[in-house]
Coordinates of C-alpha atoms in Angstrom, one line a residue:
M1 CA 2.6 -9.4 20.8
A2 CA 4.0 -11.1 24.2
D3 CA 6.5 -9.1 24.5
R4 CA 6.7 -6.8 27.6
I5 CA 8.8 -3.7 28.6
P6 CA 9.7 -4.0 32.6
A7 CA 7.5 -1.7 34.4
Q8 CA 10.5 -0.5 36.5
R9 CA 12.2 0.9 33.1
G10 CA 13.2 4.5 33.5
G11 CA 11.7 7.4 31.6
P12 CA 10.8 7.5 27.9
G13 CA 14.0 7.6 25.7
P14 CA 15.6 6.1 22.6
G15 CA 16.1 2.2 22.9
G16 CA 12.6 1.6 24.3
L17 CA 9.6 0.3 22.5
V18 CA 7.3 2.7 20.4
V19 CA 4.3 1.0 19.0
V20 CA 3.0 2.5 15.8
L21 CA -0.7 1.8 15.3
G22 CA -1.3 1.4 11.4
G23 CA 0.9 0.3 8.6
G24 CA -0.2 2.6 5.9
I25 CA 2.0 5.4 4.4
A26 CA 1.8 7.6 7.7
G27 CA 2.8 4.6 9.7
L28 CA 5.7 3.3 7.6
A29 CA 7.0 6.8 7.8
A30 CA 6.7 7.3 11.4
A31 CA 8.3 3.9 12.0
D32 CA 11.4 4.9 9.6
R33 CA 12.0 8.0 11.3
L34 CA 11.9 6.6 15.0
S35 CA 14.0 3.5 13.9
Q36 CA 16.6 6.1 12.8
A37 CA 16.5 8.0 16.0
G38 CA 17.2 4.7 18.1
W39 CA 13.6 3.6 19.2
R40 CA 12.9 -0.2 19.0
V41 CA 9.7 0.0 16.8
R42 CA 6.7 -2.3 16.2
I43 CA 4.0 -1.5 13.7
V44 CA 0.6 -3.2 14.6
E45 CA -1.7 -3.4 11.6
K46 CA -5.2 -5.1 11.6
D47 CA -4.7 -5.9 8.0
R48 CA -2.2 -8.8 6.6
R49 CA -0.4 -6.5 4.6
C50 CA 1.2 -3.1 4.8
G51 CA -0.1 0.1 2.5
G52 CA -3.2 1.3 4.3
V53 CA -6.1 1.9 1.6
H54 CA -3.5 1.5 -1.2
R55 CA -4.2 -1.9 -2.7
A56 CA -4.4 -3.5 -6.1
R57 CA -6.8 -6.4 -7.3
Q58 CA -5.8 -8.5 -10.2
I59 CA -9.1 -9.8 -12.2
G60 CA -8.4 -11.7 -15.3
P61 CA -6.0 -9.7 -17.4
Y62 CA -6.7 -6.4 -15.6
T63 CA -5.0 -4.7 -12.8
F64 CA -7.2 -2.4 -10.6
G65 CA -6.6 -0.6 -7.6
V66 CA -7.8 1.5 -4.5
G67 CA -6.0 4.6 -3.3
S68 CA -4.2 7.5 -5.0
I69 CA -1.6 6.2 -7.7
F70 CA 0.3 9.3 -8.7
Y71 CA 3.4 10.7 -7.0
E72 CA 5.3 13.7 -7.7
E73 CA 9.0 13.1 -9.0
N74 CA 10.5 14.1 -5.6
A75 CA 7.6 12.2 -3.3
R76 CA 8.8 11.6 0.2
L77 CA 7.4 8.3 -0.1
F78 CA 10.5 7.3 -2.4
D79 CA 12.8 8.1 0.7
L80 CA 11.3 5.2 2.7
A81 CA 13.4 2.5 0.5
P82 CA 16.1 2.3 -2.2
G83 CA 15.0 2.3 -5.9
L84 CA 11.2 3.0 -5.2
R85 CA 11.2 5.9 -7.7
N86 CA 12.6 3.6 -10.4
L87 CA 9.8 1.2 -9.7
C88 CA 7.1 3.9 -10.8
P89 CA 7.0 4.8 -14.4
T90 CA 6.3 8.5 -15.6
V91 CA 3.0 9.6 -17.1
M92 CA 1.2 12.6 -18.0
R93 CA -1.9 12.9 -15.9
V94 CA -4.7 14.1 -18.0
Q95 CA -7.7 15.4 -15.9
R96 CA -10.9 16.0 -17.3
R97 CA -14.5 16.8 -15.9
I98 CA -17.9 16.2 -17.2
A99 CA -19.6 19.7 -17.1
P100 CA -23.4 20.1 -16.5
D101 CA -24.0 20.5 -20.1
G102 CA -22.4 17.2 -21.0
A103 CA -19.1 19.0 -22.3
I104 CA -15.7 17.5 -21.5
L105 CA -13.6 20.3 -20.0
H106 CA -10.3 20.5 -18.0
Y107 CA -10.0 19.8 -14.2
P108 CA -9.4 21.4 -12.0
L109 CA -11.4 24.6 -12.5
E110 CA -9.2 27.4 -13.5
P111 CA -9.8 31.4 -13.4
R112 CA -9.4 31.3 -17.3
E113 CA -12.8 29.5 -17.7
F114 CA -14.6 32.4 -15.7
L115 CA -12.8 35.0 -18.0
R116 CA -13.5 33.2 -21.0
Q117 CA -17.4 33.1 -20.9
S118 CA -19.3 34.8 -23.7
P119 CA -19.4 38.5 -23.1
L120 CA -23.1 38.4 -21.8
R121 CA -22.6 35.7 -19.3
L122 CA -19.1 37.1 -18.2
A123 CA -20.7 40.2 -17.4
R124 CA -23.5 38.7 -15.3
S125 CA -20.7 36.6 -13.7
V126 CA -18.8 39.6 -12.7
V127 CA -21.9 41.4 -11.4
D128 CA -23.0 38.3 -9.3
L129 CA -19.3 37.8 -7.9
A130 CA -19.1 41.7 -7.0
W131 CA -22.5 41.4 -5.2
S132 CA -21.4 38.2 -3.7
R133 CA -18.3 39.8 -2.2
L134 CA -20.2 42.7 -0.8
W135 CA -23.2 41.0 0.5
V136 CA -22.8 37.3 1.0
R137 CA -21.9 36.7 4.5
R138 CA -20.1 33.6 5.7
D139 CA -22.0 31.7 8.2
G140 CA -19.8 28.8 8.8
T141 CA -21.2 26.7 5.8
L142 CA -19.5 25.6 2.7
D143 CA -22.3 27.0 0.7
A144 CA -21.8 30.6 2.1
I145 CA -18.0 30.7 1.5
A146 CA -18.1 29.0 -1.8
R147 CA -20.9 31.6 -3.0
Q148 CA -19.0 34.5 -1.4
R149 CA -15.8 33.5 -3.2
L150 CA -17.1 32.4 -6.5
G151 CA -20.4 34.2 -6.8
G152 CA -23.6 31.9 -7.1
S153 CA -23.9 31.6 -10.8
F154 CA -20.2 30.3 -11.1
F155 CA -20.6 28.1 -8.3
E156 CA -23.8 26.4 -9.9
S157 CA -23.0 26.7 -13.5
T158 CA -19.6 24.9 -13.3
G159 CA -21.2 21.9 -11.5
L160 CA -19.1 22.4 -8.3
A161 CA -22.3 22.6 -6.1
S162 CA -23.5 19.3 -7.7
Y163 CA -20.1 17.9 -7.3
I164 CA -19.9 18.6 -3.6
S165 CA -23.6 17.4 -2.8
R166 CA -22.8 14.2 -4.6
F167 CA -19.5 13.8 -2.7
H168 CA -21.2 14.4 0.8
H169 CA -24.7 13.1 0.0
V170 CA -25.8 16.3 1.6
S171 CA -26.3 19.9 0.5
P172 CA -23.1 22.2 0.6
R173 CA -25.3 24.2 3.5
E174 CA -24.9 21.2 5.7
I175 CA -20.9 20.9 5.4
D176 CA -18.8 23.2 7.5
E177 CA -16.6 25.6 5.7
V178 CA -13.5 24.1 6.8
F179 CA -14.1 21.8 3.7
F180 CA -13.1 24.7 1.6
F181 CA -9.9 25.5 2.9
R182 CA -8.8 21.9 3.5
R183 CA -10.4 19.9 0.4
M184 CA -10.7 23.0 -1.8
A185 CA -7.5 24.8 -1.3
Y186 CA -6.8 25.5 -5.0
V187 CA -10.1 27.2 -5.3
E188 CA -9.4 29.2 -1.9
R189 CA -6.1 30.3 -3.6
F190 CA -7.5 31.2 -7.1
T191 CA -10.3 33.2 -5.7
R192 CA -8.3 35.5 -3.9
I193 CA -8.3 38.9 -5.4
G194 CA -4.6 39.4 -6.3
A195 CA -5.0 36.1 -7.9
L196 CA -7.9 36.7 -9.8
A197 CA -6.4 40.0 -11.2
R198 CA -3.0 38.3 -12.2
S199 CA -5.0 35.6 -14.0
A200 CA -7.0 38.1 -15.8
A201 CA -3.8 39.7 -17.0
R202 CA -2.5 36.5 -18.3
S203 CA -5.8 35.6 -19.8
L204 CA -5.6 38.8 -21.9
L205 CA -2.3 38.1 -22.9
S206 CA -2.7 34.5 -24.1
R207 CA -5.4 32.8 -25.6
A208 CA -4.2 29.1 -25.5
P209 CA -6.9 26.6 -24.3
V210 CA -6.5 25.9 -20.5
N211 CA -5.9 22.2 -21.4
Q212 CA -3.0 23.1 -23.6
R213 CA -1.0 24.5 -20.5
T214 CA 2.2 22.7 -20.0
R215 CA 2.2 20.3 -17.0
R216 CA 4.9 18.1 -15.5
P217 CA 4.9 14.3 -15.7
L218 CA 3.9 12.3 -12.6
R219 CA 5.3 9.2 -11.2
V220 CA 2.5 6.3 -11.1
R221 CA 2.5 3.1 -9.1
P222 CA 3.9 0.1 -10.9
R223 CA 1.6 -1.6 -13.5
E224 CA 1.3 -4.7 -11.3
G225 CA 0.0 -2.8 -8.2
F226 CA 1.2 -1.2 -5.0
E227 CA 2.9 -4.5 -3.6
P228 CA 6.3 -3.8 -5.0
I229 CA 6.4 -0.5 -3.3
F230 CA 5.1 -1.7 0.1
E231 CA 6.9 -5.0 0.2
R232 CA 10.2 -3.2 -0.5
I233 CA 9.6 -0.7 2.4
E234 CA 8.6 -3.2 4.6
R235 CA 11.8 -5.4 3.9
R236 CA 13.8 -2.2 4.5
L237 CA 12.4 -1.5 7.9
A238 CA 12.4 -5.2 9.0
A239 CA 16.2 -5.3 8.1
S240 CA 16.6 -2.2 10.4
G241 CA 14.9 -3.8 13.2
V242 CA 11.4 -2.6 12.9
E243 CA 9.0 -5.3 14.0
F244 CA 5.7 -6.0 12.2
S245 CA 2.4 -7.4 13.8
L246 CA 0.1 -7.8 10.9
G247 CA -3.4 -8.8 11.0
D248 CA -3.6 -7.8 14.5
A249 CA -6.4 -5.6 15.5
L250 CA -6.1 -3.2 18.5
L251 CA -8.7 -3.9 21.3
S252 CA -7.7 -1.8 24.0
L253 CA -5.3 1.1 25.0
R254 CA -4.6 2.7 28.4
R255 CA -2.0 4.5 30.3
E256 CA -0.4 2.8 33.3
G257 CA 2.1 4.9 35.0
G258 CA 4.8 5.8 32.8
L259 CA 3.7 3.2 30.3
F260 CA 1.2 2.2 27.8
H261 CA -0.6 -0.9 28.1
L262 CA -1.9 -2.3 24.6
R263 CA -4.0 -5.2 24.2
T264 CA -4.7 -6.6 20.7
A265 CA -6.0 -9.6 19.0
S266 CA -2.6 -11.4 19.5
G267 CA -1.9 -10.6 23.0
S268 CA -0.4 -7.6 25.0
C269 CA 2.4 -5.3 25.6
F270 CA 3.7 -2.4 27.3
A271 CA 5.4 0.5 25.2
E272 CA 7.1 3.8 26.3
A273 CA 5.4 5.8 23.5
V274 CA 2.3 5.2 21.1
V275 CA 2.2 6.8 17.7
S276 CA -1.5 6.3 16.2
T277 CA -2.2 6.6 12.4
I278 CA -5.4 4.7 12.6
P279 CA -8.8 6.2 12.2
L280 CA -9.3 8.6 15.2
D281 CA -12.7 7.3 15.8
S282 CA -11.3 3.6 16.2
L283 CA -8.5 4.8 18.7
H284 CA -11.2 6.6 20.7
Q285 CA -13.1 3.5 20.8
A286 CA -10.2 1.4 22.1
M287 CA -9.3 3.9 24.8
F288 CA -12.4 4.9 26.2
G289 CA -15.0 2.3 25.0
V290 CA -17.1 4.9 23.0
G291 CA -17.1 6.5 19.7
S292 CA -15.8 10.1 19.3
G293 CA -18.7 11.4 17.4
L294 CA -16.7 12.0 14.2
V295 CA -18.1 10.5 11.1
S296 CA -16.2 9.5 8.0
L297 CA -17.3 8.4 4.5
D298 CA -16.6 5.0 3.2
M299 CA -16.3 4.4 -0.6
T300 CA -17.6 2.0 -3.0
T301 CA -14.9 1.4 -5.7
L302 CA -16.1 -0.4 -8.9
F303 CA -13.8 -2.2 -11.2
V304 CA -15.0 -1.8 -14.8
S305 CA -14.1 -2.7 -18.4
A306 CA -15.3 -1.0 -21.5
A307 CA -15.3 -1.7 -25.2
H308 CA -15.1 2.0 -26.0
L309 CA -14.5 5.0 -24.0
D310 CA -14.5 8.5 -25.4
R311 CA -11.0 9.8 -26.2
R312 CA -11.6 13.3 -24.6
L313 CA -11.8 11.8 -21.2
G314 CA -8.3 11.9 -20.7
N315 CA -7.1 9.2 -17.8
V316 CA -8.7 10.6 -14.6
L317 CA -12.3 12.0 -15.0
F318 CA -14.5 13.8 -12.5
N319 CA -18.3 13.9 -12.7
F320 CA -19.5 17.4 -12.2
H321 CA -22.7 16.6 -14.4
P322 CA -26.1 16.9 -12.4
R323 CA -26.7 13.1 -12.9
G324 CA -24.8 10.2 -12.0
Q325 CA -23.9 9.0 -8.3
W326 CA -20.1 8.4 -9.2
K327 CA -17.4 11.0 -8.3
R328 CA -14.2 10.2 -10.1
A329 CA -13.0 7.5 -12.8
T330 CA -9.2 6.4 -13.0
I331 CA -8.6 5.1 -16.4
Y332 CA -5.9 2.6 -16.0
S333 CA -5.8 1.5 -19.6
R334 CA -4.5 4.8 -20.7
I335 CA -2.0 5.2 -17.8
Y336 CA -0.6 2.0 -18.6
P337 CA -0.8 2.0 -22.3
D338 CA 1.1 -1.4 -22.6
A339 CA -1.6 -3.0 -20.5
A340 CA -4.2 -2.5 -23.1
G341 CA -4.8 -2.9 -26.7
R342 CA -3.1 -5.4 -29.4
D343 CA 0.1 -5.2 -27.2
G344 CA -1.7 -6.3 -23.9
G345 CA -3.7 -8.9 -25.9
F346 CA -7.0 -7.5 -25.2
D347 CA -8.9 -4.8 -26.4
R348 CA -11.0 -3.2 -23.7
E349 CA -10.3 -0.3 -21.7
F350 CA -10.4 -0.8 -17.8
L351 CA -11.1 1.8 -15.0
A352 CA -11.9 2.0 -11.3
V353 CA -15.1 4.2 -10.6
E354 CA -15.5 5.7 -7.1
T355 CA -18.8 6.6 -5.2
T356 CA -18.9 7.8 -1.5
I357 CA -21.2 5.9 0.7
P358 CA -23.5 7.9 2.8
P359 CA -23.3 7.4 6.7
G360 CA -24.9 4.5 7.5
G361 CA -25.4 3.4 3.9
S362 CA -24.7 0.2 2.4
H363 CA -22.2 -1.2 -0.3
D364 CA -24.5 -1.7 -3.3
P365 CA -21.8 -2.2 -6.3
Q366 CA -24.6 -3.5 -8.9
R367 CA -26.9 -0.5 -8.4
I368 CA -24.0 2.0 -8.5
F369 CA -22.6 0.3 -11.6
E370 CA -26.0 0.5 -13.5
D371 CA -26.1 4.2 -12.5
F372 CA -22.8 4.7 -13.9
R373 CA -23.4 2.6 -17.0
K374 CA -26.7 4.4 -17.8
H375 CA -25.0 7.7 -17.3
M376 CA -22.1 7.4 -19.3
T377 CA -24.1 5.7 -22.1
V378 CA -26.8 8.3 -22.4
L379 CA -23.9 11.1 -22.7
G380 CA -22.4 8.9 -25.4
L381 CA -19.2 8.6 -23.6
A382 CA -18.8 5.0 -23.1
R383 CA -20.1 1.5 -24.7
D384 CA -20.5 -1.9 -23.5
L385 CA -19.6 -1.4 -19.9
T386 CA -19.0 -4.5 -17.7
L387 CA -18.6 -4.8 -13.8
E388 CA -15.5 -6.9 -13.1
G389 CA -15.3 -6.4 -9.5
H390 CA -15.7 -4.1 -6.8
E391 CA -14.4 -3.2 -3.1
R392 CA -15.6 -1.2 0.0
V393 CA -13.1 1.1 1.3
E394 CA -13.6 2.2 4.9
N395 CA -12.8 5.8 6.4
C396 CA -12.0 7.4 3.0
Y397 CA -12.7 11.0 3.9
P398 CA -13.5 12.9 7.0
L399 CA -17.2 14.2 6.9
Y400 CA -16.9 17.9 8.0
T401 CA -20.2 18.8 9.2
P402 CA -21.1 22.1 11.3
G403 CA -20.0 21.5 14.6
S404 CA -17.7 18.7 14.0
G405 CA -14.7 21.1 14.3
A406 CA -15.4 21.1 18.2
I407 CA -16.0 17.5 18.1
L408 CA -12.8 16.9 16.7
E409 CA -10.9 19.3 19.2
Q410 CA -12.4 17.6 22.1
A411 CA -11.3 14.0 20.7
L412 CA -7.8 15.3 20.1
H413 CA -7.4 16.8 23.2
R414 CA -8.7 13.8 25.3
I415 CA -6.2 11.5 23.5
S416 CA -3.4 13.8 23.2
R417 CA -3.4 14.4 26.9
S418 CA -2.8 10.7 27.7
G419 CA 0.6 11.2 25.8
I420 CA -0.4 9.3 22.7
I421 CA 1.0 11.0 19.5
L422 CA -1.7 11.3 16.7
A423 CA -0.4 11.6 13.2
G424 CA -1.5 11.2 9.5
R425 CA -4.7 11.8 7.7
Q426 CA -6.4 9.1 9.5
G427 CA -4.8 9.7 12.8
R428 CA -5.8 13.4 13.0
F429 CA -9.1 13.2 10.9
E430 CA -7.5 15.6 8.2
Y431 CA -7.7 15.8 4.6
L432 CA -4.2 15.2 3.3
P433 CA -4.3 14.7 -0.5
T434 CA -0.8 13.5 -1.4
S435 CA 1.6 10.9 0.2
S436 CA 4.2 13.7 0.6
G437 CA 1.8 15.9 2.5
V438 CA 0.9 12.9 4.9
I439 CA 4.6 12.1 5.6
L440 CA 5.5 15.8 6.3
R441 CA 2.6 16.2 8.7
V442 CA 3.8 13.1 10.6
M443 CA 7.4 14.5 10.7
Q444 CA 6.0 17.6 12.3
E445 CA 3.9 15.7 14.8
L446 CA 6.9 13.6 15.9
D447 CA 9.2 16.7 15.9
A448 CA 6.6 18.4 18.3
A449 CA 6.5 15.3 20.6
G450 CA 10.3 15.4 21.0
L451 CA 10.9 11.7 20.0
F452 CA 13.9 12.3 18.0
A453 CA 16.5 12.6 20.8
A454 CA 19.7 11.0 19.9
A455 CA 20.5 7.5 21.5
P456 CA 23.3 7.4 24.0
E457 CA 25.4 5.3 21.7
M458 CA 24.7 7.7 18.7
A459 CA 25.4 10.8 20.8
A460 CA 29.0 9.7 21.8

């Protein structure tokens, strides 16, 4: 990055250089939109490939992966390059969870489960819910709002309390209630009084099991991994003039007059605007020399094969059982059926198993695998499990502890007042569960920054 914009250049405007920090979905979407608006764009990414946390691993006959693999039919990601949708086959996502008693139930939780308990348990739950709505007061913690909205008995009996503790490695009493609204939006919606009333009416009219509800198929990343998607996006952006500086870590960033001075592992440059989609704490460190005080959870992903998995497990399985450190398993052999069985030339199932790492914790795949193997074997859900590989994934989830909201606002304000545009789940320390949600949020931030003015030649 030896390129420099002359310091005497006029005020920011299309035609100047915008540096986009991060080459994940958020950064690629920002680069695409800025390039269309007439800016010269350079993506700076510390890894040697684009895609962010989305990456695949080929181990023997198996293709494993890290990152979400599902996309809705009209996903905004497909707009970033021609033909992306056709690269992604359709599949029915079948989500299940292991309940506290070991039963295999539908995921996510649905109001009908509350309503279809035995008469005695339902009566107790209704009384508990009514009492909780009247007397449980929100105190800013996830525990209080979950008990107020669900009732203590339902919160505990469904395994939701166990899942939350497993996810964060601390009690729900040590998590800010913002997690309920950002990470548990579905639960927040269905526990509204009106939603519960409508669900009760539907339940009385239909006795069909929850897992027989009609669902739309989704698109899924190509069988061979994420590379076909991100390579095609990168080629299209490069053809439109976007520059890529891959394997190039940001070292420092500061404002100098009307320009931004960036120093990276490969050199330095001046830019008229900077859009950051990298972890907020990393940017704070580069700008001010200290961390922001925000904490993110890393994740250990295990790549596992199995001689047998219970057919009831679906193709995405969540752990709501009181035992086991793992939180979610994605069973690729059921998502890509031609990749397993006799047609694929081998008979084992293969899956990725995710476990969050506590702050300051270590990546210990063998220990986590032994815990997973024992848990699934004791429950009679799996046989002959083998650890094929593993990966540590950094900055997967924001940790919303009480008081982190104030720290976040302070960090956002301190960075934003310099003129840097923060976007994406990493850039703004937000939980955004879908690629479409990430891209939409990026567009909103770019719109608010006013970077989409037409270039002079485009306005003629």
